[in-house]
Amino acid sequence: MAVANGKQAFQNVVDVVKDELNECTEFFSGTCWESPPPGRGYIIWDDDRADCHDSVILVPGFNLMHRGVLIVCYALFFIWLFFGIAICSDIFSESIENITSLTHKVVRKHPRTGEKVVVEEKVWNWVVANISLMAFGTSAPEILLSIVETLTQLGSKGGELGASTIVGSAAYNYFLIPGICSAALPAGHFRKLEHVYVFICTALWSVWAYVWVFLVLSVISPGEVEVWEGFVTLAFFPLMVLTAYAVDKKFWLWSSGQASIPPFDLEENPEEDTGAGGQQIGKGYEKGRAPPAGASCTLRTFSSTPGSSIAHPKQKHSILYYRMLTVRHLAGESKTPEMLALSHNPLKEGTEFHDHEVGTLSGRFVDRVQKEQAAPTGASKLGFSSMHYSVLEASGVARVVVRRYDGDLDMPLSVSYATKDGTAVAGIDYKPVQGELKFGPGEVSKEIEVSIIDDDMTEPDVTFNVMLSDLKGVGVVLVQDMVPVTIVDDDEGGMLMFELPTKEVGMDDTFVDLNVVRRNGTDGRVTVEYSTSDGTGPAAIAGKHYKETKGTLVFESGEDRTKVRIPLLAAGANGEDKMLVFKVALSNPLGGAVLGKRQICRIIIVPEKKGLQKSKSMDSDKSSKDGDEDEEEFNLWEAYKEQYREAIMPELEDGADNVWFDMLLHYISITWKLICAIIPPADYAQSYPTFVGSLVVLVGIIYLTKEVANVLGCELTLSPVMTGVSLVALGTSLPDTFASRMAAIHDDTADAAIGNITGSNSTNVFLGLGLPWIIGAGYYYGRGEKFLVSEGDLGFTLVLWCAGFGAMSIVFAIRRARGGELGGSLKAQRILLAWSIFLWLFFLVLSGVHSYSHFDSDVYGEE
């Protein structure tokens, strides 16, 4: 009886083995069973590396090498593939940037004068472009990886690499990038989200995106995705774009007439200073004063068309712009970031604040705008006439203007004021004052005088604040209750330097003006010599492209700014199709002054077609008919030749300290540059062929990346989920990290740095999972089968991400109340960076522990 039971038990085991495993043959690799001669039992063969050998990219016999050698080879190949993804994504991003920068001319009514003006506006709304095309541009690798994985595994078990990469990328973007961006800012600087309501809207959509994925995988149809679920997931994407657009336009206020969205930026009281070509140029505001409330940029009008004017919108850089600069720098083009990014430094001519004050200034400006928008209809508004004041120590007095505007200006009101110490100390640096300002009927401005104490000590610039409080009046809102006043020490000769390290001009410009500033003191008369010299690479040549110039600048006592004017020779640059560079250098300072860091300024002469920041107009063909000269016909063959020349020849900065490193990066990526040079140029046919061509090449690179990621993760004994959330997500997100860091440094708001993160995360899910689900579910539906999707570890990582999202959002809210989402004191920056790193590592560790079944969870309700 016992023997019979033993035989039955053995047969049961054999039946289970035959049901679960394949029989060993010469064509099968993996765990299998083999039937030996009778009486010898059954043998089970197990190869734990069998899955590591099943890839189309492997050369026969390559997998027989030592595992350590294979890991090193796969890792290097994996990193090299990310160079290809970055370079191709750069071209893809440039096409999107060009498409979204298209403008057209429309007739608008001037919001103040009622006059009809012709306004040049972007075709794409900022929110629609930022969430749709731009988010797709930054998320293209993750989305395409998920689609390619689904297409290559139709008919077999579905993969988890694409979906886990999307979740891992979302965690990296939202947890780690804000901390890195914040730490990149100097201590005391802030960057605040300007489009905060759009950010909140897309953040809520990103939460819903992952909740929806959880519902699909665990509640609605566990372990299966149906066709309708794929279409619903995809439909959420346009719905998200529409809701974000509605939030940006504040559609809910339209019925009450409170929505006020200026169609263009404007400047009041333009000066009738007519320049070349009949151009009327609006004047700059009085030194030390900010533009009137509601005005954010200069309105420039052109008298070429009688009875109308053309307004040009303020240029804002998107995250794609900074991503392109980052990728080109990683590809060994050391000149690109300086030539393109620094030439559009936030500091403009005539500003009365220093470099270290830009971040806090932008935060206060955003606060003021938000308070103005939240004010009741018809209310009068009270605030300072400037966002920041600077005064020389020797001037003896600082005059701070308080003004009211809008609403009923005949109503009397009063407001208290007082000074408050910052780095300046009352009684030592200035005399404290306090009092009350009373506005009578019709009075719109009052002045507060603060005495400045002059001394002969050399000391850093210091700042105090003027505060407003206790506002008394009917129908008036206090929109700005504090303004900083910087006392500029002028007890030494000062430091002389160019205001910007790079200046960009057009081929048709006749001269270029360079600001030379005097910092850290303006005492006494000082001089400095300047001279021009040719650049390197695509160099501008003296006598052909510009007039060789040299001379001496004189700063009188108390003078802190002057200009150098260099004549340009437009005829010599005619026909050039590449950027030309020359330099202006300062030397030999006399009178007690010293040279600062920016002793050299590079002038970049940019051809019309090569200007990355120039908006392209859809009406250019029409306008060229009315002009005196027709637009030069685009030469596709010459453009291709230029692309291959740029791919082969490195663009290096003369005198750069890291030239050898840049050369190394160039030759590491040269293969990808040559491959991507087959993509149509971005200037051809409004970049649409570039968009399609780069997308096709990117799909091919993504396919190779998927295969290498699988074999590398297998050799490292990582599960597909851990490979996706760690290695692949890190590789695809690194360019975005450097781009966001650059945006945080060079932009005056946090929108380009982190404003795109939540929209990108939502786009990843709605497109990166919606499209593959439609493809997979549709394929299996046609075969009468179910589209099975693994629900093992992905659900847990989704829940983990949502918990981390909530924790990071609370930090954002607290930091915004204290000045801005990014930046702050050195201690605050370190805390945010540490918190960001902790959240990301916590996400990775718990995902890994759960993936390897070190603990169980009931995410899917399993018992």
mmCIF file of C-alpha atoms in Angstrom, residues 617-856:
data_model
loop_
_atom_site.group_PDB
_atom_site.id
_atom_site.type_symbol
_atom_site.label_atom_id
_atom_site.label_comp_id
_atom_site.label_asym_id
_atom_site.label_seq_id
_atom_site.Cartn_x
_atom_site.Cartn_y
_atom_site.Cartn_z
ATOM 1 C CA SER A 617 5.750 83.604 -38.559
ATOM 2 C CA MET A 618 3.172 81.757 -40.568
ATOM 3 C CA ASP A 619 2.560 85.040 -42.332
ATOM 4 C CA SER A 620 6.150 85.379 -43.521
ATOM 5 C CA ASP A 621 5.302 84.362 -47.060
ATOM 6 C CA LYS A 622 2.547 86.963 -47.228
ATOM 7 C CA SER A 623 4.609 89.711 -45.666
ATOM 8 C CA SER A 624 7.522 89.081 -48.011
ATOM 9 C CA LYS A 625 5.308 90.040 -50.924
ATOM 10 C CA ASP A 626 4.785 93.473 -49.415
ATOM 11 C CA GLY A 627 8.459 94.000 -48.627
ATOM 12 C CA ASP A 628 11.164 95.406 -50.814
ATOM 13 C CA GLU A 629 13.090 92.163 -50.929
ATOM 14 C CA ASP A 630 11.919 88.610 -51.280
ATOM 15 C CA GLU A 631 12.932 86.093 -48.655
ATOM 16 C CA GLU A 632 15.890 83.984 -49.712
ATOM 17 C CA GLU A 633 14.847 80.547 -50.911
ATOM 18 C CA PHE A 634 15.760 77.725 -48.560
ATOM 19 C CA ASN A 635 18.512 75.485 -49.984
ATOM 20 C CA LEU A 636 17.884 71.961 -48.666
ATOM 21 C CA TRP A 637 21.116 70.534 -50.114
ATOM 22 C CA GLU A 638 23.256 73.221 -48.494
ATOM 23 C CA ALA A 639 21.454 72.693 -45.207
ATOM 24 C CA TYR A 640 22.251 68.968 -45.318
ATOM 25 C CA LYS A 641 25.897 69.728 -46.075
ATOM 26 C CA GLU A 642 25.990 72.038 -43.065
ATOM 27 C CA GLN A 643 24.440 69.343 -40.866
ATOM 28 C CA TYR A 644 27.114 66.819 -41.775
ATOM 29 C CA ARG A 645 29.860 69.400 -41.364
ATOM 30 C CA GLU A 646 28.613 70.192 -37.863
ATOM 31 C CA ALA A 647 28.337 66.463 -37.087
ATOM 32 C CA ILE A 648 31.961 65.816 -38.039
ATOM 33 C CA MET A 649 33.686 69.001 -36.890
ATOM 34 C CA PRO A 650 33.532 69.718 -33.138
ATOM 35 C CA GLU A 651 32.281 73.163 -32.122
ATOM 36 C CA LEU A 652 34.642 74.077 -29.308
ATOM 37 C CA GLU A 653 35.027 77.306 -27.394
ATOM 38 C CA ASP A 654 38.351 79.061 -27.776
ATOM 39 C CA GLY A 655 40.296 79.203 -24.543
ATOM 40 C CA ALA A 656 37.982 76.743 -22.785
ATOM 41 C CA ASP A 657 39.524 74.828 -19.884
ATOM 42 C CA ASN A 658 37.689 71.588 -20.689
ATOM 43 C CA VAL A 659 38.492 71.360 -24.402
ATOM 44 C CA TRP A 660 39.850 67.805 -24.138
ATOM 45 C CA PHE A 661 36.761 66.618 -22.324
ATOM 46 C CA ASP A 662 34.573 68.258 -24.961
ATOM 47 C CA MET A 663 36.580 66.531 -27.685
ATOM 48 C CA LEU A 664 36.065 63.194 -25.933
ATOM 49 C CA LEU A 665 32.295 63.758 -25.718
ATOM 50 C CA HIS A 666 32.200 64.769 -29.368
ATOM 51 C CA TYR A 667 33.887 61.624 -30.626
ATOM 52 C CA ILE A 668 31.865 59.400 -28.294
ATOM 53 C CA SER A 669 28.694 60.777 -29.850
ATOM 54 C CA ILE A 670 29.932 61.314 -33.431
ATOM 55 C CA THR A 671 28.278 58.118 -34.701
ATOM 56 C CA TRP A 672 24.909 59.297 -33.454
ATOM 57 C CA LYS A 673 25.508 62.767 -34.896
ATOM 58 C CA LEU A 674 26.158 61.258 -38.348
ATOM 59 C CA ILE A 675 23.090 59.016 -38.111
ATOM 60 C CA CYS A 676 20.856 61.890 -37.009
ATOM 61 C CA ALA A 677 22.235 64.140 -39.764
ATOM 62 C CA ILE A 678 19.977 62.249 -42.215
ATOM 63 C CA ILE A 679 16.957 63.870 -40.525
ATOM 64 C CA PRO A 680 15.633 66.858 -42.521
ATOM 65 C CA PRO A 681 16.908 70.227 -41.239
ATOM 66 C CA ALA A 682 14.768 71.999 -38.659
ATOM 67 C CA ASP A 683 14.467 75.107 -40.870
ATOM 68 C CA TYR A 684 12.830 73.127 -43.678
ATOM 69 C CA ALA A 685 9.015 73.295 -44.139
ATOM 70 C CA GLN A 686 8.363 74.718 -40.661
ATOM 71 C CA SER A 687 10.077 71.708 -39.002
ATOM 72 C CA TYR A 688 7.294 69.187 -39.705
ATOM 73 C CA PRO A 689 9.601 66.828 -41.723
ATOM 74 C CA THR A 690 12.125 67.103 -38.891
ATOM 75 C CA PHE A 691 9.429 66.096 -36.410
ATOM 76 C CA VAL A 692 8.560 62.949 -38.382
ATOM 77 C CA GLY A 693 12.146 62.022 -39.290
ATOM 78 C CA SER A 694 13.505 62.352 -35.775
ATOM 79 C CA LEU A 695 10.576 60.334 -34.448
ATOM 80 C CA VAL A 696 11.396 57.451 -36.813
ATOM 81 C CA VAL A 697 15.100 57.440 -35.872
ATOM 82 C CA LEU A 698 14.216 57.705 -32.191
ATOM 83 C CA VAL A 699 12.006 54.604 -32.424
ATOM 84 C CA GLY A 700 14.958 52.599 -33.761
ATOM 85 C CA ILE A 701 17.257 53.742 -30.956
ATOM 86 C CA ILE A 702 14.572 53.025 -28.370
ATOM 87 C CA TYR A 703 14.239 49.459 -29.685
ATOM 88 C CA LEU A 704 17.967 48.861 -29.164
ATOM 89 C CA THR A 705 17.715 50.422 -25.706
ATOM 90 C CA LYS A 706 14.896 48.043 -24.751
ATOM 91 C CA GLU A 707 16.925 44.998 -25.782
ATOM 92 C CA VAL A 708 20.077 46.144 -23.974
ATOM 93 C CA ALA A 709 18.107 47.074 -20.845
ATOM 94 C CA ASN A 710 16.606 43.583 -20.733
ATOM 95 C CA VAL A 711 19.919 41.738 -21.024
ATOM 96 C CA LEU A 712 21.728 44.144 -18.664
ATOM 97 C CA GLY A 713 18.998 43.833 -16.038
ATOM 98 C CA CYS A 714 19.056 40.066 -16.453
ATOM 99 C CA GLU A 715 22.815 39.848 -15.932
ATOM 100 C CA LEU A 716 22.484 42.098 -12.865
ATOM 101 C CA THR A 717 19.637 39.820 -11.638
ATOM 102 C CA LEU A 718 17.251 42.774 -11.641
ATOM 103 C CA SER A 719 13.593 42.205 -12.315
ATOM 104 C CA PRO A 720 12.070 44.060 -15.311
ATOM 105 C CA VAL A 721 10.259 46.392 -12.918
ATOM 106 C CA MET A 722 13.454 47.325 -11.061
ATOM 107 C CA THR A 723 15.349 47.711 -14.339
ATOM 108 C CA GLY A 724 12.680 50.150 -15.536
ATOM 109 C CA VAL A 725 12.258 52.247 -12.385
ATOM 110 C CA SER A 726 16.004 52.545 -11.802
ATOM 111 C CA LEU A 727 18.374 52.150 -14.773
ATOM 112 C CA VAL A 728 16.152 53.099 -17.704
ATOM 113 C CA ALA A 729 14.231 55.835 -15.856
ATOM 114 C CA LEU A 730 17.506 57.384 -14.667
ATOM 115 C CA GLY A 731 18.993 57.342 -18.162
ATOM 116 C CA THR A 732 15.972 58.906 -19.856
ATOM 117 C CA SER A 733 15.600 61.563 -17.130
ATOM 118 C CA LEU A 734 19.184 62.809 -16.888
ATOM 119 C CA PRO A 735 18.924 65.269 -19.835
ATOM 120 C CA ASP A 736 15.742 66.668 -18.283
ATOM 121 C CA THR A 737 17.584 67.046 -14.962
ATOM 122 C CA PHE A 738 20.369 69.175 -16.429
ATOM 123 C CA ALA A 739 17.843 71.120 -18.511
ATOM 124 C CA SER A 740 15.695 71.913 -15.467
ATOM 125 C CA ARG A 741 18.781 72.948 -13.515
ATOM 126 C CA MET A 742 19.805 75.319 -16.318
ATOM 127 C CA ALA A 743 16.263 76.707 -16.503
ATOM 128 C CA ALA A 744 16.201 77.343 -12.752
ATOM 129 C CA ILE A 745 19.449 79.313 -12.977
ATOM 130 C CA HIS A 746 18.660 81.399 -16.063
ATOM 131 C CA ASP A 747 14.875 81.891 -15.842
ATOM 132 C CA ASP A 748 13.238 84.301 -13.428
ATOM 133 C CA THR A 749 10.411 81.881 -12.584
ATOM 134 C CA ALA A 750 10.188 78.163 -11.794
ATOM 135 C CA ASP A 751 7.838 77.365 -14.687
ATOM 136 C CA ALA A 752 10.454 76.146 -17.171
ATOM 137 C CA ALA A 753 12.334 74.226 -14.441
ATOM 138 C CA ILE A 754 9.538 72.263 -12.745
ATOM 139 C CA GLY A 755 6.262 73.507 -14.243
ATOM 140 C CA ASN A 756 6.410 70.850 -16.945
ATOM 141 C CA ILE A 757 6.970 67.899 -14.582
ATOM 142 C CA THR A 758 3.362 67.118 -13.699
ATOM 143 C CA GLY A 759 2.164 67.575 -17.272
ATOM 144 C CA SER A 760 4.959 65.304 -18.479
ATOM 145 C CA ASN A 761 4.062 62.634 -15.906
ATOM 146 C CA SER A 762 0.415 62.692 -16.993
ATOM 147 C CA THR A 763 1.394 62.584 -20.654
ATOM 148 C CA ASN A 764 3.574 59.550 -19.940
ATOM 149 C CA VAL A 765 0.594 57.624 -18.644
ATOM 150 C CA PHE A 766 -2.097 58.766 -21.049
ATOM 151 C CA LEU A 767 0.070 58.306 -24.157
ATOM 152 C CA GLY A 768 2.718 55.878 -22.892
ATOM 153 C CA LEU A 769 0.136 53.412 -21.609
ATOM 154 C CA GLY A 770 -2.985 54.411 -23.555
ATOM 155 C CA LEU A 771 -1.457 53.804 -26.996
ATOM 156 C CA PRO A 772 0.203 50.452 -26.108
ATOM 157 C CA TRP A 773 -3.006 49.276 -24.455
ATOM 158 C CA ILE A 774 -5.011 50.105 -27.568
ATOM 159 C CA ILE A 775 -2.471 48.290 -29.753
ATOM 160 C CA GLY A 776 -2.230 45.214 -27.518
ATOM 161 C CA ALA A 777 -5.899 44.932 -26.614
ATOM 162 C CA GLY A 778 -6.939 45.481 -30.239
ATOM 163 C CA TYR A 779 -4.511 42.816 -31.461
ATOM 164 C CA TYR A 780 -5.725 40.158 -29.033
ATOM 165 C CA TYR A 781 -9.363 41.144 -29.486
ATOM 166 C CA GLY A 782 -8.988 40.396 -33.183
ATOM 167 C CA ARG A 783 -7.666 36.953 -32.264
ATOM 168 C CA GLY A 784 -10.462 36.348 -29.802
ATOM 169 C CA GLU A 785 -8.059 36.386 -26.846
ATOM 170 C CA LYS A 786 -7.464 38.544 -23.778
ATOM 171 C CA PHE A 787 -4.668 41.096 -23.471
ATOM 172 C CA LEU A 788 -3.056 40.014 -20.215
ATOM 173 C CA VAL A 789 -0.943 42.555 -18.346
ATOM 174 C CA SER A 790 1.196 41.581 -15.380
ATOM 175 C CA GLU A 791 -0.069 43.108 -12.162
ATOM 176 C CA GLY A 792 2.710 41.888 -9.883
ATOM 177 C CA ASP A 793 4.862 44.830 -8.763
ATOM 178 C CA LEU A 794 3.531 47.739 -10.805
ATOM 179 C CA GLY A 795 0.512 48.362 -8.597
ATOM 180 C CA PHE A 796 2.654 48.640 -5.474
ATOM 181 C CA THR A 797 5.022 51.135 -7.125
ATOM 182 C CA LEU A 798 2.003 53.219 -8.201
ATOM 183 C CA VAL A 799 0.695 53.398 -4.640
ATOM 184 C CA LEU A 800 4.191 54.240 -3.422
ATOM 185 C CA TRP A 801 4.509 57.033 -5.990
ATOM 186 C CA CYS A 802 1.172 58.570 -4.976
ATOM 187 C CA ALA A 803 2.263 58.626 -1.321
ATOM 188 C CA GLY A 804 5.538 60.332 -2.233
ATOM 189 C CA PHE A 805 3.666 62.762 -4.473
ATOM 190 C CA GLY A 806 1.539 63.882 -1.536
ATOM 191 C CA ALA A 807 4.602 64.361 0.668
ATOM 192 C CA MET A 808 6.420 66.427 -1.972
ATOM 193 C CA SER A 809 3.320 68.526 -2.699
ATOM 194 C CA ILE A 810 3.083 69.541 0.964
ATOM 195 C CA VAL A 811 6.712 70.685 0.824
ATOM 196 C CA PHE A 812 5.946 72.724 -2.318
ATOM 197 C CA ALA A 813 3.011 74.454 -0.586
ATOM 198 C CA ILE A 814 5.112 75.347 2.473
ATOM 199 C CA ARG A 815 8.008 76.645 0.387
ATOM 200 C CA ARG A 816 5.725 78.720 -1.853
ATOM 201 C CA ALA A 817 4.353 80.488 1.213
ATOM 202 C CA ARG A 818 7.924 81.313 2.239
ATOM 203 C CA GLY A 819 8.982 82.861 -1.061
ATOM 204 C CA GLY A 820 9.086 80.258 -3.821
ATOM 205 C CA GLU A 821 9.051 76.553 -4.629
ATOM 206 C CA LEU A 822 12.766 76.637 -5.456
ATOM 207 C CA GLY A 823 15.645 78.323 -3.652
ATOM 208 C CA GLY A 824 15.737 79.987 -0.253
ATOM 209 C CA SER A 825 18.385 80.017 2.417
ATOM 210 C CA LEU A 826 21.300 77.595 2.245
ATOM 211 C CA LYS A 827 19.768 75.549 5.044
ATOM 212 C CA ALA A 828 16.387 75.382 3.302
ATOM 213 C CA GLN A 829 18.028 74.315 0.039
ATOM 214 C CA ARG A 830 19.948 71.526 1.752
ATOM 215 C CA ILE A 831 16.827 70.314 3.526
ATOM 216 C CA LEU A 832 14.875 70.189 0.258
ATOM 217 C CA LEU A 833 17.704 68.352 -1.531
ATOM 218 C CA ALA A 834 18.022 65.830 1.302
ATOM 219 C CA TRP A 835 14.261 65.319 1.349
ATOM 220 C CA SER A 836 14.193 64.829 -2.421
ATOM 221 C CA ILE A 837 16.983 62.257 -2.321
ATOM 222 C CA PHE A 838 15.307 60.448 0.571
ATOM 223 C CA LEU A 839 11.958 60.211 -1.227
ATOM 224 C CA TRP A 840 13.553 58.876 -4.401
ATOM 225 C CA LEU A 841 15.739 56.313 -2.606
ATOM 226 C CA PHE A 842 12.810 55.318 -0.399
ATOM 227 C CA PHE A 843 10.761 54.716 -3.545
ATOM 228 C CA LEU A 844 13.527 52.619 -5.138
ATOM 229 C CA VAL A 845 14.297 50.577 -2.024
ATOM 230 C CA LEU A 846 10.694 49.705 -1.215
ATOM 231 C CA SER A 847 9.987 48.913 -4.885
ATOM 232 C CA GLY A 848 13.005 46.592 -4.936
ATOM 233 C CA VAL A 849 12.154 44.904 -1.653
ATOM 234 C CA HIS A 850 8.612 44.264 -2.812
ATOM 235 C CA SER A 851 9.753 43.152 -6.274
ATOM 236 C CA TYR A 852 11.923 40.423 -4.742
ATOM 237 C CA SER A 853 9.081 39.299 -2.453
ATOM 238 C CA HIS A 854 10.790 40.213 0.809
ATOM 239 C CA PHE A 855 7.355 41.284 2.026
ATOM 240 C CA ASP A 856 3.820 40.827 0.761
#
